[in-house]
Amino acid sequence: MSVADSSRIPPAGPRRMAFGTVELDDVDRRLLSELERDGRISNKELAELAGIAPSTCHARVRALRESGVLRGFHAQVDPEAVGRGLQAMIAVRLQPSARARLTEVAHRLAQRPEVRDVYLLAGVDDVLVHVAVRDSPELRAFVLEHLSTRPEVAHTQTSLVFEHVHAPGTASI
C-alpha cells in the first residue's frame, strides 16, 4: 500500500475491548512489529514501512501508547559487554506460609542490580528470576544472600543460560 492509499486507513488505531484486551488491525500489528525490531526507528521510516502517512503513523503510535499496548521503549543492553557475562534463571519456591507475600518478594528481588527480570508463576515454583552476574562466585553469593537463606524461601533451582535467542515479538499474534 502506498502513502497515497493511506487516506483510507483510519488514524484512530487500537480500540479497547471486553476484558481489557485491545483490538488491533493489520496496520497496528505492523507498527508494533517494526517497533519491536527497532524502537529507535524514525516516525517517517516507520510510516513508510507501514504504508501510511507520517501524521497517521504518529497518531497510531500515540494511541498504542495511550491504550497500554506499548508500555515503553527500552535499550537492550548486552550483559557480557558490561561485565555480567554469566546469566542464570533461578526458580524459587516459597514456603506455603509466605505465598501471600509473593508480590512483595518479587518486587524486592526486582530491585537488585543483578536481576534482569522476575516472573510470577503458576505451578510448582512461585517465581522465576533472570540474573546477570560477573562470575560463578557472584552467582553463588546472590543465591545464598538473597534467596536460599531467606526464611520465606523453601527451594531454589538454578539453571545457567548459555545463549539467549531473542524471539521476534508478539505483534504478529
Tab-separated table of C-alpha atoms in Angstrom:
chain	number	residue	atom	x	y	z
A	1	MET	CA	0.000	0.000	0.000
A	2	SER	CA	1.357	3.421	-0.859
A	3	VAL	CA	1.238	6.514	1.303
A	4	ALA	CA	-1.329	7.920	-1.140
A	5	ASP	CA	-3.631	4.991	-0.279
A	6	SER	CA	-3.247	5.634	3.444
A	7	SER	CA	-6.140	8.109	3.476
A	8	ARG	CA	-8.420	5.058	3.665
A	9	ILE	CA	-6.775	3.914	6.900
A	10	PRO	CA	-8.432	5.395	9.989
A	11	PRO	CA	-5.902	7.144	12.244
A	12	ALA	CA	-7.724	6.038	15.391
A	13	GLY	CA	-5.758	2.829	15.879
A	14	PRO	CA	-6.482	0.344	18.668
A	15	ARG	CA	-9.880	0.000	20.342
A	16	ARG	CA	-10.405	-1.203	23.912
A	17	MET	CA	-12.481	-4.388	24.015
A	18	ALA	CA	-14.039	-6.502	26.760
A	19	PHE	CA	-11.789	-7.998	29.437
A	20	GLY	CA	-9.150	-5.290	28.953
A	21	THR	CA	-7.967	-6.515	25.570
A	22	VAL	CA	-7.271	-4.195	22.674
A	23	GLU	CA	-8.417	-4.826	19.113
A	24	LEU	CA	-5.580	-4.282	16.647
A	25	ASP	CA	-5.762	-4.103	12.886
A	26	ASP	CA	-3.039	-5.067	10.399
A	27	VAL	CA	-1.517	-1.573	10.466
A	28	ASP	CA	-1.251	-1.626	14.276
A	29	ARG	CA	0.404	-5.049	14.120
A	30	ARG	CA	2.878	-3.842	11.501
A	31	LEU	CA	3.747	-0.792	13.595
A	32	LEU	CA	4.265	-2.966	16.681
A	33	SER	CA	6.360	-5.457	14.758
A	34	GLU	CA	8.647	-2.750	13.416
A	35	LEU	CA	8.909	-1.042	16.816
A	36	GLU	CA	9.814	-4.356	18.458
A	37	ARG	CA	12.509	-4.833	15.850
A	38	ASP	CA	13.862	-1.275	16.263
A	39	GLY	CA	12.407	1.003	18.946
A	40	ARG	CA	14.543	3.901	17.675
A	41	ILE	CA	13.095	3.924	14.176
A	42	SER	CA	12.056	7.373	12.987
A	43	ASN	CA	8.370	8.145	12.542
A	44	LYS	CA	8.968	8.819	8.850
A	45	GLU	CA	10.649	5.455	8.281
A	46	LEU	CA	8.030	3.639	10.364
A	47	ALA	CA	5.252	5.264	8.342
A	48	GLU	CA	6.900	4.189	5.079
A	49	LEU	CA	7.236	0.586	6.265
A	50	ALA	CA	3.586	0.519	7.347
A	51	GLY	CA	2.414	2.239	4.158
A	52	ILE	CA	0.750	5.151	5.932
A	53	ALA	CA	1.258	8.904	6.196
A	54	PRO	CA	3.650	10.135	8.900
A	55	SER	CA	0.832	12.029	10.660
A	56	THR	CA	-1.302	8.859	10.727
A	57	CYS	CA	1.686	6.885	12.000
A	58	HIS	CA	2.306	9.380	14.785
A	59	ALA	CA	-1.370	9.278	15.834
A	60	ARG	CA	-1.437	5.480	15.783
A	61	VAL	CA	1.740	5.100	17.865
A	62	ARG	CA	0.362	7.631	20.365
A	63	ALA	CA	-2.918	5.649	20.525
A	64	LEU	CA	-0.961	2.405	21.077
A	65	ARG	CA	0.863	4.061	23.998
A	66	GLU	CA	-2.312	5.543	25.474
A	67	SER	CA	-4.163	2.224	25.237
A	68	GLY	CA	-1.360	0.476	27.136
A	69	VAL	CA	-0.346	-1.782	24.243
A	70	LEU	CA	3.024	-0.027	24.035
A	71	ARG	CA	4.418	0.120	27.563
A	72	GLY	CA	7.571	1.975	26.642
A	73	PHE	CA	10.763	1.954	24.634
A	74	HIS	CA	13.848	0.344	26.137
A	75	ALA	CA	17.501	-0.120	25.334
A	76	GLN	CA	18.604	-3.746	25.148
A	77	VAL	CA	21.978	-3.924	26.919
A	78	ASP	CA	24.315	-6.864	26.337
A	79	PRO	CA	25.153	-8.106	29.864
A	80	GLU	CA	28.507	-9.508	28.749
A	81	ALA	CA	29.573	-6.137	27.347
A	82	VAL	CA	29.078	-4.552	30.785
A	83	GLY	CA	30.909	-7.261	32.725
A	84	ARG	CA	27.946	-9.503	33.566
A	85	GLY	CA	28.600	-12.409	31.239
A	86	LEU	CA	27.144	-15.164	33.419
A	87	GLN	CA	23.361	-15.375	33.253
A	88	ALA	CA	21.052	-17.731	35.082
A	89	MET	CA	17.379	-18.477	35.553
A	90	ILE	CA	16.572	-19.250	39.173
A	91	ALA	CA	13.307	-20.966	40.032
A	92	VAL	CA	12.152	-20.074	43.539
A	93	ARG	CA	9.559	-21.910	45.607
A	94	LEU	CA	8.274	-20.044	48.651
A	95	GLN	CA	7.250	-21.533	51.970
A	96	PRO	CA	3.460	-22.079	51.979
A	97	SER	CA	3.140	-19.510	54.771
A	98	ALA	CA	4.910	-16.876	52.630
A	99	ARG	CA	2.853	-17.216	49.434
A	100	ALA	CA	0.649	-14.281	50.453
A	101	ARG	CA	3.807	-12.127	50.175
A	102	LEU	CA	4.637	-13.326	46.648
A	103	THR	CA	4.317	-9.897	45.032
A	104	GLU	CA	6.369	-8.281	47.801
A	105	VAL	CA	9.142	-10.856	47.335
A	106	ALA	CA	9.105	-10.374	43.542
A	107	HIS	CA	9.341	-6.574	43.838
A	108	ARG	CA	12.176	-6.829	46.381
A	109	LEU	CA	14.119	-9.104	44.025
A	110	ALA	CA	13.466	-6.822	41.047
A	111	GLN	CA	15.302	-4.011	42.874
A	112	ARG	CA	18.578	-5.964	42.907
A	113	PRO	CA	21.152	-4.836	40.305
A	114	GLU	CA	21.845	-8.461	39.299
A	115	VAL	CA	18.212	-9.072	38.393
A	116	ARG	CA	17.087	-8.548	34.812
A	117	ASP	CA	13.531	-9.903	35.095
A	118	VAL	CA	11.215	-11.504	37.633
A	119	TYR	CA	8.296	-13.712	36.620
A	120	LEU	CA	5.481	-14.821	38.922
A	121	LEU	CA	4.499	-18.373	38.037
A	122	ALA	CA	1.722	-20.895	38.355
A	123	GLY	CA	2.895	-24.421	39.064
A	124	VAL	CA	5.455	-25.983	41.361
A	125	ASP	CA	7.621	-22.860	41.561
A	126	ASP	CA	6.371	-19.403	42.510
A	127	VAL	CA	8.959	-17.098	40.960
A	128	LEU	CA	11.491	-17.263	38.141
A	129	VAL	CA	14.376	-14.809	38.441
A	130	HIS	CA	16.645	-13.955	35.498
A	131	VAL	CA	20.008	-12.686	36.740
A	132	ALA	CA	23.207	-11.492	35.073
A	133	VAL	CA	26.398	-11.520	37.155
A	134	ARG	CA	30.165	-11.336	36.645
A	135	ASP	CA	31.050	-14.901	37.579
A	136	SER	CA	30.179	-18.047	39.486
A	137	PRO	CA	31.144	-16.690	42.946
A	138	GLU	CA	28.844	-13.699	42.400
A	139	LEU	CA	26.006	-16.012	41.347
A	140	ARG	CA	26.569	-18.170	44.415
A	141	ALA	CA	26.551	-15.099	46.662
A	142	PHE	CA	23.304	-13.863	45.123
A	143	VAL	CA	21.580	-17.223	45.608
A	144	LEU	CA	22.782	-17.516	49.212
A	145	GLU	CA	22.277	-13.931	50.338
A	146	HIS	CA	19.059	-13.074	48.539
A	147	LEU	CA	17.304	-16.410	48.077
A	148	SER	CA	18.145	-19.693	49.774
A	149	THR	CA	18.912	-18.280	53.233
A	150	ARG	CA	15.726	-16.173	53.315
A	151	PRO	CA	13.108	-17.632	55.673
A	152	GLU	CA	10.297	-17.275	53.097
A	153	VAL	CA	12.197	-19.373	50.506
A	154	ALA	CA	11.663	-23.141	50.578
A	155	HIS	CA	13.662	-24.151	47.491
A	156	THR	CA	15.717	-22.748	44.615
A	157	GLN	CA	16.927	-24.316	41.404
A	158	THR	CA	19.483	-22.516	39.269
A	159	SER	CA	19.904	-23.081	35.545
A	160	LEU	CA	22.717	-21.390	33.637
A	161	VAL	CA	21.870	-19.559	30.429
A	162	PHE	CA	24.242	-20.493	27.625
A	163	GLU	CA	22.674	-18.266	24.993
A	164	HIS	CA	19.657	-16.004	24.616
A	165	VAL	CA	17.843	-16.159	21.293
A	166	HIS	CA	15.542	-13.161	21.040
A	167	ALA	CA	12.048	-14.008	19.801
A	168	PRO	CA	10.631	-11.848	17.018
A	169	GLY	CA	7.935	-10.423	19.294
A	170	THR	CA	4.225	-10.553	19.853
A	171	ALA	CA	2.976	-8.090	17.258
A	172	SER	CA	2.287	-10.838	14.722
A	173	ILE	CA	-0.255	-12.504	17.007
